[in-house]
């Protein structure tokens, strides 16, 4: 029976989706595999019950590389349903780190509630002697229960740092301090004595889900000697939109330029991002394949969004428009 003291604590719905945080070393494969439920993860953090009431939903138990649009939609529906309940103060999602920033951004764009949504993962699996999952889960509950966390959108809480979904990316394959927000920095920190929130994300927008499926959008990389054939193949295979992982501030070679011109000529929206970790893309250069020539053939520029985040915004935008000006306005917002 729940004590009256416990019943006065904030209620957070904890949705478990898998990832390294839910893995242990398999004795046969001698490598981490999915193993732990959300309830079992919660049992590793007994102190969490003094911070919030936790209601566990075991949605998936998959590596984060398995996350895809159908699973994003299922997760979004589960999170939205929890947030709609008036007694729920926020939602925690545990998830693998490899696509954690994509899922966070998808939720940030598609959820309308001001209640906090805190995503976590772990860089070390549950068989590791320095498993970082319990600390991240504890801090997620602290953020979820914090009244100041309302209106911040989806966040990632890892290694005592709180990052906004739009800005954050995984920057190291193994370090526990992998998630960083580039030029703009963290939203705040989870110190030992309290959660400190220092800024609010200003560039937020809402693109609701309009159906049970999302348009197909492919990412095509630019590199020295790229032929443009992969872009043409994506058009042939039925892509509804394409994101180019371009060079520098949004440039490609002449062959890729011709492929982009072909795609836009077929009515396929093409968005220009960059493989460079920081900074905006812009239509600056005038050679064939320079940003100015890409803009002239109808390409859209992704501002400072990474290719993977630009893809998610484009998928959601294509539910309602293919108009270049309207798409550009969404990327500029």
XYZ file of C-alpha atoms in Angstrom:
333
model
C 0.000 0.000 0.000
C 1.314 3.463 -0.916
C 1.977 5.740 2.029
C 0.475 9.227 2.105
C 3.989 10.680 1.846
C 4.605 8.700 -1.345
C 1.233 9.630 -2.807
C 2.147 13.314 -2.483
C 5.211 12.844 -4.675
C 5.097 13.748 -8.396
C 3.955 10.930 -10.690
C 6.257 10.163 -13.628
C 5.516 7.526 -16.252
C 8.695 5.621 -17.087
C 8.719 4.100 -20.596
C 11.445 1.539 -21.265
C 12.533 0.938 -24.876
C 15.836 -0.938 -24.501
C 19.376 0.043 -25.463
C 22.647 -0.483 -23.602
C 20.983 0.652 -20.383
C 18.832 -2.501 -20.593
C 21.640 -4.884 -21.652
C 23.799 -7.401 -19.812
C 26.643 -9.654 -20.943
C 25.253 -12.836 -22.438
C 27.375 -15.831 -21.250
C 27.128 -17.571 -24.627
C 27.663 -14.608 -26.949
C 30.035 -12.964 -24.454
C 28.675 -9.566 -25.431
C 25.854 -7.279 -24.263
C 22.320 -8.181 -25.375
C 18.856 -6.913 -24.339
C 18.101 -8.335 -20.901
C 16.441 -5.949 -18.416
C 12.880 -4.713 -18.208
C 12.022 -1.232 -17.023
C 10.957 -2.699 -13.680
C 14.356 -4.369 -13.273
C 16.130 -1.121 -14.172
C 14.030 0.747 -11.647
C 15.053 -1.766 -8.972
C 18.694 -0.686 -9.430
C 17.815 2.792 -8.066
C 16.064 2.314 -4.704
C 16.469 6.003 -3.774
C 14.314 7.053 -6.690
C 11.151 6.251 -4.702
C 11.872 9.222 -2.444
C 11.809 11.572 -5.452
C 8.791 10.488 -7.483
C 6.201 7.821 -7.989
C 7.209 5.796 -11.043
C 4.752 3.971 -13.262
C 6.578 1.595 -15.625
C 5.612 0.896 -19.238
C 7.715 -1.737 -21.023
C 7.208 -0.671 -24.645
C 10.197 -2.253 -26.445
C 13.502 -3.870 -25.567
C 15.597 -3.238 -28.666
C 19.009 -1.748 -29.535
C 18.599 1.893 -30.511
C 19.768 1.121 -34.036
C 16.449 -0.730 -34.415
C 14.447 2.445 -33.758
C 12.590 3.558 -36.881
C 9.540 5.643 -37.846
C 6.956 2.987 -36.834
C 8.584 2.636 -33.392
C 8.903 6.423 -33.075
C 5.185 6.735 -33.737
C 4.346 4.011 -31.197
C 6.567 5.694 -28.601
C 5.098 9.120 -29.345
C 1.599 7.742 -28.860
C 2.580 6.158 -25.534
C 4.224 9.365 -24.305
C 1.329 11.557 -25.476
C -1.204 9.295 -23.758
C 0.734 9.529 -20.488
C 1.081 13.305 -20.701
C -2.653 13.723 -21.306
C -3.418 12.225 -17.888
C -3.854 15.141 -15.456
C -2.251 13.278 -12.558
C 0.995 12.652 -14.535
C 3.742 15.252 -14.035
C 6.083 14.071 -16.785
C 7.556 11.142 -18.687
C 10.947 9.404 -18.599
C 12.122 7.336 -21.580
C 15.090 4.971 -21.372
C 16.642 4.291 -24.768
C 19.868 3.338 -26.496
C 22.346 6.151 -27.069
C 23.079 5.632 -30.780
C 19.786 7.170 -31.975
C 18.820 8.874 -28.717
C 19.141 12.368 -30.198
C 16.858 11.416 -33.104
C 14.131 10.059 -30.855
C 14.379 13.072 -28.554
C 14.027 15.454 -31.516
C 11.077 13.488 -32.930
C 9.281 13.689 -29.588
C 10.165 17.363 -29.157
C 8.579 18.181 -32.523
C 5.455 16.054 -32.201
C 4.384 16.446 -28.562
C 2.211 19.424 -27.640
C 2.351 19.148 -23.822
C 4.463 21.478 -21.664
C 5.177 18.666 -19.210
C 8.801 17.464 -19.150
C 9.899 14.500 -21.250
C 13.323 13.272 -20.136
C 15.260 10.733 -22.195
C 18.171 8.750 -20.833
C 20.494 5.954 -21.811
C 23.773 4.460 -20.692
C 27.190 4.178 -22.262
C 28.015 1.124 -20.143
C 25.851 -1.947 -19.853
C 24.332 -3.329 -16.647
C 27.080 -5.969 -16.294
C 29.739 -3.263 -16.088
C 31.085 -2.438 -12.606
C 30.639 1.284 -13.378
C 27.199 1.034 -15.000
C 25.986 4.605 -15.546
C 22.318 3.748 -16.035
C 21.155 4.077 -12.410
C 22.568 7.590 -11.989
C 20.975 8.720 -15.246
C 17.619 7.243 -14.257
C 17.782 8.893 -10.832
C 18.587 12.270 -12.381
C 15.801 11.853 -14.935
C 13.330 11.471 -12.079
C 14.743 14.583 -10.412
C 14.295 16.590 -13.617
C 10.860 15.124 -14.294
C 9.718 16.114 -10.788
C 11.087 19.649 -11.096
C 8.399 22.289 -11.752
C 10.942 24.481 -13.591
C 11.377 21.761 -16.235
C 7.966 22.521 -17.740
C 8.032 24.074 -21.197
C 11.547 22.854 -22.043
C 10.404 20.174 -24.469
C 12.148 16.831 -24.747
C 15.494 16.673 -22.960
C 18.372 14.233 -22.639
C 19.750 13.802 -19.111
C 23.101 12.019 -19.127
C 26.194 12.310 -16.934
C 24.519 14.942 -14.677
C 23.924 17.239 -17.680
C 20.587 18.275 -19.183
C 20.487 18.972 -22.917
C 17.767 20.243 -25.260
C 16.606 17.848 -27.980
C 17.264 20.254 -30.864
C 20.855 20.985 -29.901
C 22.205 17.745 -28.469
C 24.250 15.070 -30.224
C 26.304 12.051 -29.292
C 29.961 13.059 -29.634
C 31.942 10.060 -28.378
C 31.463 6.355 -28.932
C 32.183 5.284 -25.366
C 32.682 8.138 -22.854
C 29.898 8.749 -20.342
C 30.140 12.467 -21.151
C 29.199 11.901 -24.758
C 26.091 14.065 -25.167
C 26.856 17.716 -25.840
C 25.005 20.710 -27.237
C 27.690 22.321 -29.360
C 27.810 26.097 -29.440
C 24.793 26.623 -27.199
C 25.594 24.407 -24.217
C 23.508 22.533 -21.687
C 20.117 23.581 -20.347
C 21.321 22.842 -16.846
C 22.849 20.285 -14.534
C 21.725 17.773 -11.946
C 24.001 18.568 -8.998
C 24.077 16.428 -5.878
C 21.847 18.790 -3.905
C 19.522 20.178 -6.587
C 18.704 20.466 -10.269
C 19.934 23.769 -11.729
C 18.301 24.983 -14.969
C 20.175 27.870 -16.610
C 18.451 28.524 -19.939
C 15.364 27.713 -21.992
C 15.363 26.467 -25.612
C 14.064 29.239 -27.863
C 13.841 27.421 -31.208
C 10.947 25.049 -30.641
C 8.037 24.202 -32.924
C 5.223 21.679 -33.125
C 4.503 19.436 -36.123
C 1.724 17.000 -35.216
C 1.529 13.455 -36.523
C -1.149 13.369 -39.216
C -1.320 9.636 -39.878
C 0.018 6.206 -39.077
C 3.010 6.361 -41.425
C 5.636 8.938 -42.371
C 7.051 9.824 -45.810
C 10.267 8.091 -46.829
C 13.274 10.402 -46.581
C 16.833 9.281 -47.319
C 20.184 10.805 -46.301
C 22.800 10.917 -49.075
C 26.430 11.674 -48.100
C 28.734 13.991 -50.023
C 32.416 13.019 -50.107
C 35.380 13.468 -52.402
C 34.434 11.864 -55.721
C 30.730 11.336 -54.988
C 28.899 10.545 -58.233
C 25.321 11.442 -57.353
C 24.208 7.912 -58.281
C 22.950 7.184 -54.756
C 20.719 10.255 -54.902
C 19.300 9.205 -58.268
C 18.718 5.711 -56.882
C 16.825 7.152 -53.913
C 14.520 8.987 -56.318
C 14.001 5.796 -58.337
C 13.216 3.831 -55.165
C 10.456 6.255 -54.248
C 11.928 8.643 -51.708
C 9.541 11.487 -50.898
C 12.395 13.714 -49.778
C 16.190 13.690 -49.578
C 18.677 15.187 -47.137
C 22.203 15.819 -48.424
C 25.044 15.493 -45.910
C 27.000 18.194 -47.719
C 30.452 19.684 -47.140
C 31.292 22.854 -45.237
C 28.481 25.401 -45.171
C 26.449 23.433 -47.717
C 28.456 22.587 -50.828
C 28.762 19.581 -53.168
C 30.672 18.691 -56.330
C 29.389 19.111 -59.880
C 28.099 15.522 -60.183
C 26.104 15.769 -56.973
C 24.828 19.168 -58.066
C 23.444 17.628 -61.257
C 21.782 14.858 -59.231
C 20.220 17.420 -56.880
C 18.969 19.401 -59.886
C 17.484 16.173 -61.267
C 15.708 15.394 -57.969
C 14.220 18.864 -57.528
C 13.180 18.770 -61.166
C 11.211 15.618 -60.348
C 9.422 17.506 -57.566
C 11.389 15.779 -54.765
C 12.306 18.197 -51.939
C 16.055 18.223 -51.235
C 17.399 19.596 -47.950
C 21.042 20.596 -47.564
C 22.737 19.825 -44.231
C 26.440 19.317 -43.504
C 28.829 16.748 -42.141
C 30.523 19.493 -40.095
C 29.478 19.227 -36.407
C 28.943 22.944 -35.717
C 27.580 25.930 -37.599
C 24.853 26.704 -40.113
C 24.613 25.875 -43.778
C 23.988 28.814 -46.116
C 23.782 29.509 -49.872
C 27.172 31.193 -50.068
C 29.276 29.852 -52.952
C 28.576 30.363 -56.652
C 30.418 27.462 -58.369
C 28.282 24.557 -59.676
C 27.520 22.721 -56.442
C 28.080 25.749 -54.235
C 25.239 26.659 -51.908
C 23.984 29.549 -54.049
C 23.545 27.244 -57.050
C 21.767 24.631 -54.898
C 19.324 27.253 -53.708
C 18.766 28.341 -57.300
C 17.585 24.826 -58.249
C 15.170 24.672 -55.319
C 17.134 23.103 -52.471
C 16.168 23.909 -48.870
C 18.840 24.715 -46.265
C 18.736 22.961 -42.869
C 20.231 25.796 -40.799
C 22.289 24.090 -38.053
C 20.391 20.800 -37.912
C 22.438 17.645 -38.388
C 21.483 15.413 -41.348
C 19.673 12.969 -39.073
C 17.646 15.713 -37.404
C 16.960 17.444 -40.725
C 15.561 14.137 -41.982
C 13.103 13.947 -39.092
C 11.892 17.512 -39.575
C 11.500 16.900 -43.309
C 9.521 13.684 -42.762
C 7.099 15.498 -40.477
C 6.858 18.540 -42.755
C 6.133 16.431 -45.844
C 2.948 15.204 -44.202
C 1.400 18.553 -45.152
C 3.546 20.357 -47.731
C 6.152 20.032 -50.470
C 6.337 23.763 -51.045
C 9.953 24.942 -50.935
C 9.218 28.258 -49.256
C 7.096 26.641 -46.549
C 9.734 23.979 -45.955
C 12.472 26.624 -45.715
C 10.394 28.553 -43.178
C 10.179 25.444 -40.982
C 13.949 24.927 -41.089
C 14.561 28.607 -40.330
C 12.217 28.682 -37.342
